[in-house]
XYZ file of C-alpha atoms in Angstrom:
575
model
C -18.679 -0.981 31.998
C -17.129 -3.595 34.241
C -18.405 -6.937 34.551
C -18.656 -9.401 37.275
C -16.869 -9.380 40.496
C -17.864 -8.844 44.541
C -20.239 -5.044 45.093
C -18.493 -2.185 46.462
C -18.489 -1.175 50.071
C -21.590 0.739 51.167
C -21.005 3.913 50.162
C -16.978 3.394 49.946
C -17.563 2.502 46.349
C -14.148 4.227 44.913
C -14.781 5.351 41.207
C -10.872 4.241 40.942
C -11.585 3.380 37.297
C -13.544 6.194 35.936
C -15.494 6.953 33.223
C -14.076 5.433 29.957
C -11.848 7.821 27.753
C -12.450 7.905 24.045
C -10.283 5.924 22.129
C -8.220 8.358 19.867
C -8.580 8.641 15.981
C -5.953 7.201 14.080
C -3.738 10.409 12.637
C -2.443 9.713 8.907
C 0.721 10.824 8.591
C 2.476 11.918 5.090
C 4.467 9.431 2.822
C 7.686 11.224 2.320
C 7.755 9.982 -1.088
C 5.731 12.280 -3.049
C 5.683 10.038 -5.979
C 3.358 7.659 -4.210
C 0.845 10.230 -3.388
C 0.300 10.276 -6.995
C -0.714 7.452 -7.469
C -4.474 6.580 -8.102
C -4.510 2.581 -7.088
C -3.263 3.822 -3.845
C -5.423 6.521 -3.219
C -8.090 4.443 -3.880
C -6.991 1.734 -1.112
C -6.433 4.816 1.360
C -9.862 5.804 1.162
C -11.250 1.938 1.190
C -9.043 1.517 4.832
C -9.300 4.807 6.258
C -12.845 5.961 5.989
C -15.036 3.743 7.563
C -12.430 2.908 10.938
C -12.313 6.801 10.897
C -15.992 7.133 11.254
C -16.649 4.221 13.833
C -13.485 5.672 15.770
C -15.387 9.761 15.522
C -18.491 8.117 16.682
C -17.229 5.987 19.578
C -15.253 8.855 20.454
C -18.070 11.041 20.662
C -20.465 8.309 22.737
C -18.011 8.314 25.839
C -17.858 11.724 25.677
C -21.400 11.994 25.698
C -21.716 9.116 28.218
C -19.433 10.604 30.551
C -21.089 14.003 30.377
C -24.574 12.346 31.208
C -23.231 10.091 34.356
C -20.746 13.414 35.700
C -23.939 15.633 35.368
C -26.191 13.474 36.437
C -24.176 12.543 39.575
C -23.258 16.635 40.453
C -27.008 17.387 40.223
C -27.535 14.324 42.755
C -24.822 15.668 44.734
C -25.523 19.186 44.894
C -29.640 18.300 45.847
C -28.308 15.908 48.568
C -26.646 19.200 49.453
C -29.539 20.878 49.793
C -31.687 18.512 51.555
C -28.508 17.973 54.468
C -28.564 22.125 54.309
C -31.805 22.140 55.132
C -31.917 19.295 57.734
C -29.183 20.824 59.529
C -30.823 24.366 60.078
C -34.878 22.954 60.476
C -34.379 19.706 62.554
C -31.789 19.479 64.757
C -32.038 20.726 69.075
C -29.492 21.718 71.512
C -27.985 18.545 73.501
C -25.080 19.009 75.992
C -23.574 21.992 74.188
C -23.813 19.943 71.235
C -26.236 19.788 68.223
C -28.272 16.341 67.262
C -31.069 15.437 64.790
C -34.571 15.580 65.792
C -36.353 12.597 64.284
C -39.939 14.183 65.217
C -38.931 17.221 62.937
C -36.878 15.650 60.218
C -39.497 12.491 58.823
C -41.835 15.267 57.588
C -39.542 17.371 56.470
C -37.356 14.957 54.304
C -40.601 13.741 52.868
C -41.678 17.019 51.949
C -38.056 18.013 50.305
C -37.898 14.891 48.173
C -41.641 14.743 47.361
C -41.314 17.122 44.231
C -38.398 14.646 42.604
C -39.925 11.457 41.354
C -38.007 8.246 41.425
C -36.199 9.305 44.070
C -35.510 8.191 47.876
C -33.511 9.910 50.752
C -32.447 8.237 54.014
C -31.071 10.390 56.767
C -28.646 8.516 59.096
C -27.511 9.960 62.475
C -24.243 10.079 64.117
C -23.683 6.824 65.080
C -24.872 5.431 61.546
C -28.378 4.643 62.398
C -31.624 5.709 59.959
C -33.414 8.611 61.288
C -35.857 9.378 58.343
C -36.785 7.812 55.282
C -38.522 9.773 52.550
C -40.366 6.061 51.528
C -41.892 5.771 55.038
C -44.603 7.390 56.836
C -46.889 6.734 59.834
C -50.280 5.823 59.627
C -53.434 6.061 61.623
C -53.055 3.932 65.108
C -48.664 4.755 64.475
C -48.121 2.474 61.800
C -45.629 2.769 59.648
C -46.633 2.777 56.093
C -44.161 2.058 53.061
C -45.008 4.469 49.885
C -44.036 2.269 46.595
C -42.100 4.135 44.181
C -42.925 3.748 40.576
C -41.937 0.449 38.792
C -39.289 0.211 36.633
C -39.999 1.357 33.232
C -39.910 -1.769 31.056
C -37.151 -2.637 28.744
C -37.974 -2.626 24.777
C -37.118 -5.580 23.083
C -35.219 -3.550 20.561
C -33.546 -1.275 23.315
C -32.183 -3.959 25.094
C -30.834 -5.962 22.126
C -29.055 -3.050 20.923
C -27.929 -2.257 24.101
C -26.128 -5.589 24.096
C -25.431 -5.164 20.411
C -23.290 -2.099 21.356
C -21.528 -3.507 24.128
C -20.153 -6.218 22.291
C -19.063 -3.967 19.857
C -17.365 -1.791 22.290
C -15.745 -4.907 23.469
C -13.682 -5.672 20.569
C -11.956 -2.075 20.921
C -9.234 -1.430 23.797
C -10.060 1.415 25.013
C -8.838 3.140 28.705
C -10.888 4.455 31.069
C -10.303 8.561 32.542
C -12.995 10.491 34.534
C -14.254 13.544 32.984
C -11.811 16.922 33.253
C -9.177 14.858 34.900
C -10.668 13.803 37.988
C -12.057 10.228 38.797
C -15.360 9.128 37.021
C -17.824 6.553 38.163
C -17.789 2.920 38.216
C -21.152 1.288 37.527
C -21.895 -1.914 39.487
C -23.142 -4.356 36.982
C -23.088 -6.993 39.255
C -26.600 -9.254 39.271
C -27.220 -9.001 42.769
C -26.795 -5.313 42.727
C -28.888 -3.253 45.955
C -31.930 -1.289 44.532
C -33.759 1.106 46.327
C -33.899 -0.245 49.499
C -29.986 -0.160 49.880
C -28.381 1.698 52.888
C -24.877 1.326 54.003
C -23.847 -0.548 56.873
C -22.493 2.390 59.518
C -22.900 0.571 62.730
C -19.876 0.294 65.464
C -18.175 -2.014 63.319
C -17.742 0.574 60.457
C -16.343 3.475 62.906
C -13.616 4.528 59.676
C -16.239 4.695 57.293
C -18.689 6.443 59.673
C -16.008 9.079 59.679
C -15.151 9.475 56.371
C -18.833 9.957 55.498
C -19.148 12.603 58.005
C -16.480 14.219 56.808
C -18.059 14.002 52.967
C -15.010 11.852 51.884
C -17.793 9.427 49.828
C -17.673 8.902 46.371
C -20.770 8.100 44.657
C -22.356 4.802 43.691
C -24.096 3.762 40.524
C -25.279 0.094 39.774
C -27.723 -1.359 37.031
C -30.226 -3.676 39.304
C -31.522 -6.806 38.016
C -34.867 -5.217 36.831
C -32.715 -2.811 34.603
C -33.117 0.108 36.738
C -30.215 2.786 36.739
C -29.720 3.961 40.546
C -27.179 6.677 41.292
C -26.417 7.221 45.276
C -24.413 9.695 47.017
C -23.957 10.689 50.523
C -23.753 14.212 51.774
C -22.896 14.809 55.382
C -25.069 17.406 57.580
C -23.201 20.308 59.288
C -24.404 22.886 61.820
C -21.725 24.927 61.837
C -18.841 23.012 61.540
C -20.068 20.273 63.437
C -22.016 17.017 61.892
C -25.428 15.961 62.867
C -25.962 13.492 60.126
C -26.054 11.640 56.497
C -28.562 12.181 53.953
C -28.543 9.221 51.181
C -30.239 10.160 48.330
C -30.928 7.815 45.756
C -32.688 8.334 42.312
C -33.288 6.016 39.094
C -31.323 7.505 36.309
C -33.886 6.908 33.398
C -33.342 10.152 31.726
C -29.516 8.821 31.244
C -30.895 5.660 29.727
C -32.644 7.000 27.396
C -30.278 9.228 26.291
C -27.582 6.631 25.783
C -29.863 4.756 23.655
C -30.576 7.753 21.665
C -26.781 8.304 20.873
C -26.144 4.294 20.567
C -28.752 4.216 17.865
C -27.098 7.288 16.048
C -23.737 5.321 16.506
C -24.850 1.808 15.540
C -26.436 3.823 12.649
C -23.183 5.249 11.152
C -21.289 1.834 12.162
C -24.273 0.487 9.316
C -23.095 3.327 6.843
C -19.746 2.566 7.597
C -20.043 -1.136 7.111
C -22.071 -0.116 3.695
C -19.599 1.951 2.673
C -16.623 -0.595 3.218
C -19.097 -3.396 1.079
C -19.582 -0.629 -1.397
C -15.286 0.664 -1.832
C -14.892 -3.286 -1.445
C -17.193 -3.751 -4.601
C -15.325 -0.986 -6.218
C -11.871 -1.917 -5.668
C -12.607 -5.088 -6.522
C -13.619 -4.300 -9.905
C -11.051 -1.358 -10.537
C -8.084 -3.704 -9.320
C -9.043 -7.868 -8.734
C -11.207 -7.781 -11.669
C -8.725 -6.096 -14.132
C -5.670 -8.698 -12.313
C -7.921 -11.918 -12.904
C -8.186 -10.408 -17.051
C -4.591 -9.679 -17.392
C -3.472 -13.013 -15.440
C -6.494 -14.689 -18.709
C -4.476 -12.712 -21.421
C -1.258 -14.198 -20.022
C -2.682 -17.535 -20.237
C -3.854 -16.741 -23.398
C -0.799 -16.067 -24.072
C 0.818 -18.692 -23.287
C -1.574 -20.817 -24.969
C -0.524 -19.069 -28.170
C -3.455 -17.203 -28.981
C -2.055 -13.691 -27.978
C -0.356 -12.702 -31.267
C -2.895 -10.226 -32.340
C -3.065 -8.956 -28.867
C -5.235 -10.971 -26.103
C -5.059 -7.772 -23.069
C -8.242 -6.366 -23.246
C -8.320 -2.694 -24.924
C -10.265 -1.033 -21.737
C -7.305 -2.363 -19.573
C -4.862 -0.933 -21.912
C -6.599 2.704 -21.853
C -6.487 2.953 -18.097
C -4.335 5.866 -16.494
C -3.178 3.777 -13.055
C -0.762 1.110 -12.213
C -3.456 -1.514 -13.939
C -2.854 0.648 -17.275
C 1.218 0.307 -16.798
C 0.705 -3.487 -16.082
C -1.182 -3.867 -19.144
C 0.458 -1.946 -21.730
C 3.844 -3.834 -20.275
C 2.361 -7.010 -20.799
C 0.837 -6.407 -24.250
C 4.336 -5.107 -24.937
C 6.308 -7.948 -23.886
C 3.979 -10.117 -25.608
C 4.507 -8.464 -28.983
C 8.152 -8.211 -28.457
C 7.913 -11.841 -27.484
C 5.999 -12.996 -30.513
C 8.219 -10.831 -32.503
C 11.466 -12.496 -31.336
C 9.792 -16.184 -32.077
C 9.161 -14.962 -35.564
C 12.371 -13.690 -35.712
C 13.926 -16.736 -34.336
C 12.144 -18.742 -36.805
C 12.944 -16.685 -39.434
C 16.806 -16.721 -38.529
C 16.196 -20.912 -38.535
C 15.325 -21.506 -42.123
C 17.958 -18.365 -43.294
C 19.796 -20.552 -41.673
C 18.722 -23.844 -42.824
C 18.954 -22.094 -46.435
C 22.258 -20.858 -45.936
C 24.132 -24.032 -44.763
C 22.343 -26.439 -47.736
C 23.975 -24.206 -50.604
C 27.826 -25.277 -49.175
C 25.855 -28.999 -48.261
C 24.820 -29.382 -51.808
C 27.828 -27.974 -52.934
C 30.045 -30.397 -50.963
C 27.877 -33.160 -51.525
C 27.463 -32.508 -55.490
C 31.474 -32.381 -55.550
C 32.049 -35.243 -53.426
C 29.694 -37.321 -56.128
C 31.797 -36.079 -58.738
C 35.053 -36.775 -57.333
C 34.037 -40.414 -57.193
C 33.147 -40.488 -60.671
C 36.673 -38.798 -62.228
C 39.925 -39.878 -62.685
C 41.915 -37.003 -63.839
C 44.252 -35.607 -60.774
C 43.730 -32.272 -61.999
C 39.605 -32.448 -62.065
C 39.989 -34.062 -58.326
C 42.349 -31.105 -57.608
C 39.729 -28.800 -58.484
C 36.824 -30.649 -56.493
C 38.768 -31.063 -53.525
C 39.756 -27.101 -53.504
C 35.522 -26.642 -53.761
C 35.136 -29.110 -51.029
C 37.660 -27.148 -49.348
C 36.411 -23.673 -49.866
C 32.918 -24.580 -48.807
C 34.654 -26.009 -45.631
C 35.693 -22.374 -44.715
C 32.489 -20.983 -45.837
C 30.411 -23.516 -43.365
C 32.820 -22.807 -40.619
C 32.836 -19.175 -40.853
C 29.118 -19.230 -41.176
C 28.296 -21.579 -38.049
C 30.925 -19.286 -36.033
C 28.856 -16.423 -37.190
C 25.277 -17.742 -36.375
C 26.857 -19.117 -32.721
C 27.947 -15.620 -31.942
C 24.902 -14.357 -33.224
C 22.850 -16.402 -31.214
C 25.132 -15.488 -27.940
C 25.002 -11.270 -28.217
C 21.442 -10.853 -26.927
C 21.769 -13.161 -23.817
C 25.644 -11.562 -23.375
C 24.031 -8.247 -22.887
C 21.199 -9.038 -20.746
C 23.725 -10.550 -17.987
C 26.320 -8.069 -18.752
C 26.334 -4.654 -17.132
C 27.043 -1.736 -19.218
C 30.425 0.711 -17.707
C 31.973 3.187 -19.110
C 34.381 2.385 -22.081
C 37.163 4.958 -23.393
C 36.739 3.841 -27.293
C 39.504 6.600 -28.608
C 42.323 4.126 -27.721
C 40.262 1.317 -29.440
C 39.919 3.290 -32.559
C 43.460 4.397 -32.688
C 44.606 0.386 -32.520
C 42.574 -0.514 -34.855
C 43.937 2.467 -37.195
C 47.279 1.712 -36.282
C 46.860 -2.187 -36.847
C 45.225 -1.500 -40.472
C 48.135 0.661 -41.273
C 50.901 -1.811 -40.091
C 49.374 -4.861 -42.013
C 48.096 -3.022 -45.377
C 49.314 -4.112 -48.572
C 50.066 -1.156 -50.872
C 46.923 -0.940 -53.008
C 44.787 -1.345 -49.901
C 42.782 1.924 -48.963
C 43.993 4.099 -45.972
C 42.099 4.761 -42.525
C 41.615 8.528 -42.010
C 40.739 9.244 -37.963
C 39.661 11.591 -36.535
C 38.692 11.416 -32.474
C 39.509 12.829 -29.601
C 42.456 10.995 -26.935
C 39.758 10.255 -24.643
C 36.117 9.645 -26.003
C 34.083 7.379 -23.057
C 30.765 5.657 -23.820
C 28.535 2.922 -22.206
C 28.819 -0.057 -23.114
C 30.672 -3.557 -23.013
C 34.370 -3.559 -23.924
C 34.747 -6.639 -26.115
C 31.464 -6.350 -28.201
C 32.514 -2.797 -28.603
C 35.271 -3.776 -30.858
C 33.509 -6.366 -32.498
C 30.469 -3.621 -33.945
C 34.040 -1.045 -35.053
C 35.850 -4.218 -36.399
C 32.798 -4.942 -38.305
C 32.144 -1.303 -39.514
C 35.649 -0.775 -40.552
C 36.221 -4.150 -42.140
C 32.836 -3.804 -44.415
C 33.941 -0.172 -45.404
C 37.490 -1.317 -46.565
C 36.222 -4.253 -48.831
C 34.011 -2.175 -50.785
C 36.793 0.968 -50.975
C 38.668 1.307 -54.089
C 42.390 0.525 -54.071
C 44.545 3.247 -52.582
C 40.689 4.696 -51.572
C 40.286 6.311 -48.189
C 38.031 4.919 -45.257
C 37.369 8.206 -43.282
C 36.633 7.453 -39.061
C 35.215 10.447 -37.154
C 34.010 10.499 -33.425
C 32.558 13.363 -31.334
C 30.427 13.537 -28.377
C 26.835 15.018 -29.170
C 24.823 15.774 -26.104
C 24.006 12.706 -24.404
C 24.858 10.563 -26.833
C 28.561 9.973 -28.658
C 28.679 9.765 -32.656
C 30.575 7.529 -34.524
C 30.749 7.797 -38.400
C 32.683 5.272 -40.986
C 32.973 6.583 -44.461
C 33.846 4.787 -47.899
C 34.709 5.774 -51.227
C 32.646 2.541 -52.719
C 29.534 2.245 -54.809
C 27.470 3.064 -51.926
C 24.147 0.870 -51.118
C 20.793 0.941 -53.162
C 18.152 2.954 -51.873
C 15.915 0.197 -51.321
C 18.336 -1.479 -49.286
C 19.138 0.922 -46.963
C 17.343 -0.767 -44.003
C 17.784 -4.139 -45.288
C 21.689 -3.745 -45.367
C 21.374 -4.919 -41.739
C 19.430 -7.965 -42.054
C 20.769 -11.430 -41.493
C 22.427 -13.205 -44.624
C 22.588 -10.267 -46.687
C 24.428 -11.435 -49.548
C 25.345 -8.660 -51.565
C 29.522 -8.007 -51.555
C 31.868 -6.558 -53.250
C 33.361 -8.037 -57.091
C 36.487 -9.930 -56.545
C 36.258 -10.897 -52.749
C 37.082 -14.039 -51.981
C 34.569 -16.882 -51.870
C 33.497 -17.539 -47.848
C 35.180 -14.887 -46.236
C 32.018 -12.937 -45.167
C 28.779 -15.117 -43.877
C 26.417 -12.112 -44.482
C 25.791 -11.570 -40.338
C 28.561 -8.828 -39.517
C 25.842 -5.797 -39.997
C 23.065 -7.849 -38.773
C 25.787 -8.823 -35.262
C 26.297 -4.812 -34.637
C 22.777 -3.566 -34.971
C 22.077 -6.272 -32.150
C 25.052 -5.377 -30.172
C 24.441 -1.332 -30.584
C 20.371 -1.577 -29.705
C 21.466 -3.882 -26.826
C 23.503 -1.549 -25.453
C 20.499 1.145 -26.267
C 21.959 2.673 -28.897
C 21.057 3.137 -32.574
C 22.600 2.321 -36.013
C 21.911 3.068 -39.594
C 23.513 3.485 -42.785
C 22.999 6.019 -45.637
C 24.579 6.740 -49.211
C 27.340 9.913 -49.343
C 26.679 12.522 -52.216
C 28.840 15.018 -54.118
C 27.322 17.968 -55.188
C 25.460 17.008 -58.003
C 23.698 14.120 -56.235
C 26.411 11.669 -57.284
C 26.933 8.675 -54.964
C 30.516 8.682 -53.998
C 30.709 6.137 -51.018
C 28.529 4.473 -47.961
C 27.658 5.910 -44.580
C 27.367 3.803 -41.363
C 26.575 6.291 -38.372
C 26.445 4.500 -34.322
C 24.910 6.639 -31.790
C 25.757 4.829 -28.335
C 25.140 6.290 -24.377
C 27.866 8.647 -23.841
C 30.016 7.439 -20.087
């Protein structure tokens, strides 16, 4: 309702506002993404936001409905009594004047006090033609002629707990914009809230000053007026003009406290301050809920990544009830548990790789530092001769071995910034044939291919070539002479195979796995001392798995069971 501001006109009061329209319900509309309707963390946040708006917005929706409905009805049944009464004035009080018909006061006091004696709370004023009151259904005359003024019944008096929720829900309707429509289309009504608002004893001012609005009451141009007085009444007015024919004798006023409308509206704001208290306990209680479904499990997971971090996650810190969950939480925590164990394992891996590494580079130390003491203590040129070549050879062996463990420690990081594209390995494999065969002594075995021209896989170029390199060089050291390294590609489904055959004494069983291990020491009789620093294998299984592919090795049998040779098979991302 409108606050503040100068009262309407005497019965020009224009209901330009209306009664209020109902603020519309928010309408969900789909996610096109299908995906995210499956998921549970957001259905739960859905229902949290949308359920209790969507029941304050049904019930405030329903109240101006219901208000409006109570004020239109109450104003029509005003309107069509005034009817009546100006109906009945016009046919049982008026006398012939000059052609013309006029109001006879003599004949219309008892009658409008006998028409509006049945409806309580209610008082009609009958103005003539020239705006001046005729009749009033509140006065009488007494014995001697005096004019005697019938009270109408006091205001009922407010409850204490109907007036504060009265305010309560006005407030509340405050903080919601809301526009304001007259029921079925037309214009509603505008209730004066003013504090000086008329009561009862209001009547418009129609003298010879007001000639336009004289007029347009006569003609039944007047909209109605409601106001809330100071003593919390609910007064509806309307005028209604009276017609003999088709000319006007007068105006009936008829005024009546609304109280039926009052108590009906607090009826209906109860109900609605009601479900605004469910609504408000259901938002604490989905609050509660997400709160431990979500903010709980977030403040355990960010614990286990401090715990983490503090070093005390090795056996596992996320909580198992987080890990069994179904929802995003679920994801989050398995991820997190995972990266922590794949974490942990690359520390112990890393440490592991230091002291193979610390072992590895004190045997050509101690070497070197054994023959360096000795050459200081002999004098024979051939004994120094034979120190310096150790010095020398362990040289190579230290160089080849750092050069080995830097690349090493480079192929993980490589990958991660590297972006896999597609690679055409056919022409890599036929180089590397053709370079074997162009530089092979005559006892050295023979490389055997067989791929297709164009064979394209995923991958990075250059580390590519290192992992066949590799393969190809460990299956021609431990090949007989004049033996035959056998190379076969072929694309398998989603994936492209690459097997490298030997005719050597294959690998023992239980080293099948451990072949590809860091340092693995065990080469063929004869090679020369340094060449190979024991991380060639270990280098390609990290290059293949980075590039998410796999790599193992197994022995090759004739048919009685006979090891003939060793197996290395690469399964990489076909391109």
């Amino acid at each position: 309702m409108p606050e503040g501001g100068a009262a309407p006109p005497p019965l020009a009061s224009p209901a330009q506002a209306g009664g209020r329209a109902a603020p519309r319900a928010p309408v969900a509309r789909a996610d096109p993404t299908r995906r995210l309707w499956h998921s549970p963390l957001l259905r739960r946040i859905l229902l949290m936001n949308a359920l209790p708006p969507a029941l304050l917005a049904a019930s405030l929706l329903y109240l101006d409905q219901y208000q409006n409905g109570l004020m239109a009805a109450e104003v029509e049944s005003l309107r069509t009594q005034a009817r009546i009464y100006a109906n009945g004035i016009a046919e049982a009080a008026v006398r012939p004047q000059d052609d013309r018909m006029v109001l006879s006061p003599d004949a219309a006091r008892p009658l409008l006090r006998r028409l509006v004696e049945p409806s309580p709370n209610t008082q009609a004023k009958l103005f003539d033609n020239n705006g001046l009151v005729v009749a009033d259904s509140r006065l009488r005359e007494g014995q001697g002629g005096a004019i005697v003024s019938e009270p109408l019944p006091p205001p009922e008096p407010r409850r204490i707990f109907a007036g504060t929720l009265a305010g309560l829900y006005d407030r509340l309707i405050g903080l919601f914009p809301r526009s304001v429509r007259g029921a079925s289309g037309r214009d509603g009504v505008v209730v004066d809230v003013n504090p000086d608002a008329p009561s009862f004893d209001w009547q418009p001012d129609l003298g010879p000053d007001r000639r336009e609005e004289l007029r347009i009451a006569l003609e039944g141009g007047v909209n109605p007026y409601v106001r809330r007085t100071a003593d919390g009444r609910l007064l509806v007015s309307v005028a209604e003009p009276a017609r003999r024919g088709n000319q006007s004798v007068g105006i009936v006023l008829l005024t009546r406290e609304a109280r039926e409308v009052d108590q009906r509206l607090f009826e209906i704001r109860f109900s609605v301050l009601g479900l605004f208290a469910l609504a408000l306990a259901l938002t604490v209680a989905l609050s509660v809920y997400l709160a431990r479904t979500t903010a709980t499990p977030m403040l355990q997971l960010a614990a286990a990544a401090a715990a983490m971090r503090a070093g005390k996650g090795r056996a596992g810190s996320v909580p198992e009830p987080l890990l069994a969950r179904r929802d995003e939480i679920g994801v989050l925590a398995r991820d997190l548990q995972d990266s922590a164990t794949a974490l942990w394992a690359r520390i112990d891996a890393n440490e592991r790789f230091a002291a193979d590494v610390a072992h590895e580079l004190r045997n050509p130390l101690t070497s070197v530092r054994s023959a360096l003491e000795t050459l200081l203590r002999v004098e024979k040129p051939e004994d120094q001769k034979r120190l310096l070549a150790i010095i020398a050879e362990d040289a190579v062996r230290m160089d080849r071995l750092i050069a080995d463990i830097s690349d090493s420690s480079r192929v993980d990081a490589e990958l991660s910034r590297t972006a896999s594209e597609p690679v055409d390995i056919g022409p890599i494999l036929s180089a590397l044939a053709e370079l074997h065969q162009a530089t092979r002594k005559e006892n050295d075995p023979v490389v055997a291919l067989e791929a297709p021209d164009r064979l394209v896989v995923r991958g990075v170029e250059g580390r590519l070539v290192q992992v066949l390199r590799n393969l190809l060089g460990n299956a021609l050291s431990f090949s007989p002479p004049r033996g035959t390294v056998q190379v076969r590609a072929r694309p398998t489904g989603a994936m492209v195979e690459l097997t490298v055959e030997d005719e050597g004494p294959g690998i023992p069983e239980a080293r099948l796995e451990g072949i590809f291990d860091r340092f693995y020491s065990e080469r063929p009789s004869g090679e020369q001392f340094g060449k190979h620093s024991g991380l060639g294998l270990s280098i390609s299984r990290q290059i293949v798995e980075g590039l998410r592919g796999r790599i193992s090795a197994e022995n090759r049998r004739d048919a009685n069971g006979k090891v003939i040779g060793a197996r290395f098979i690469v399964r990489l991302p076909a391109g």
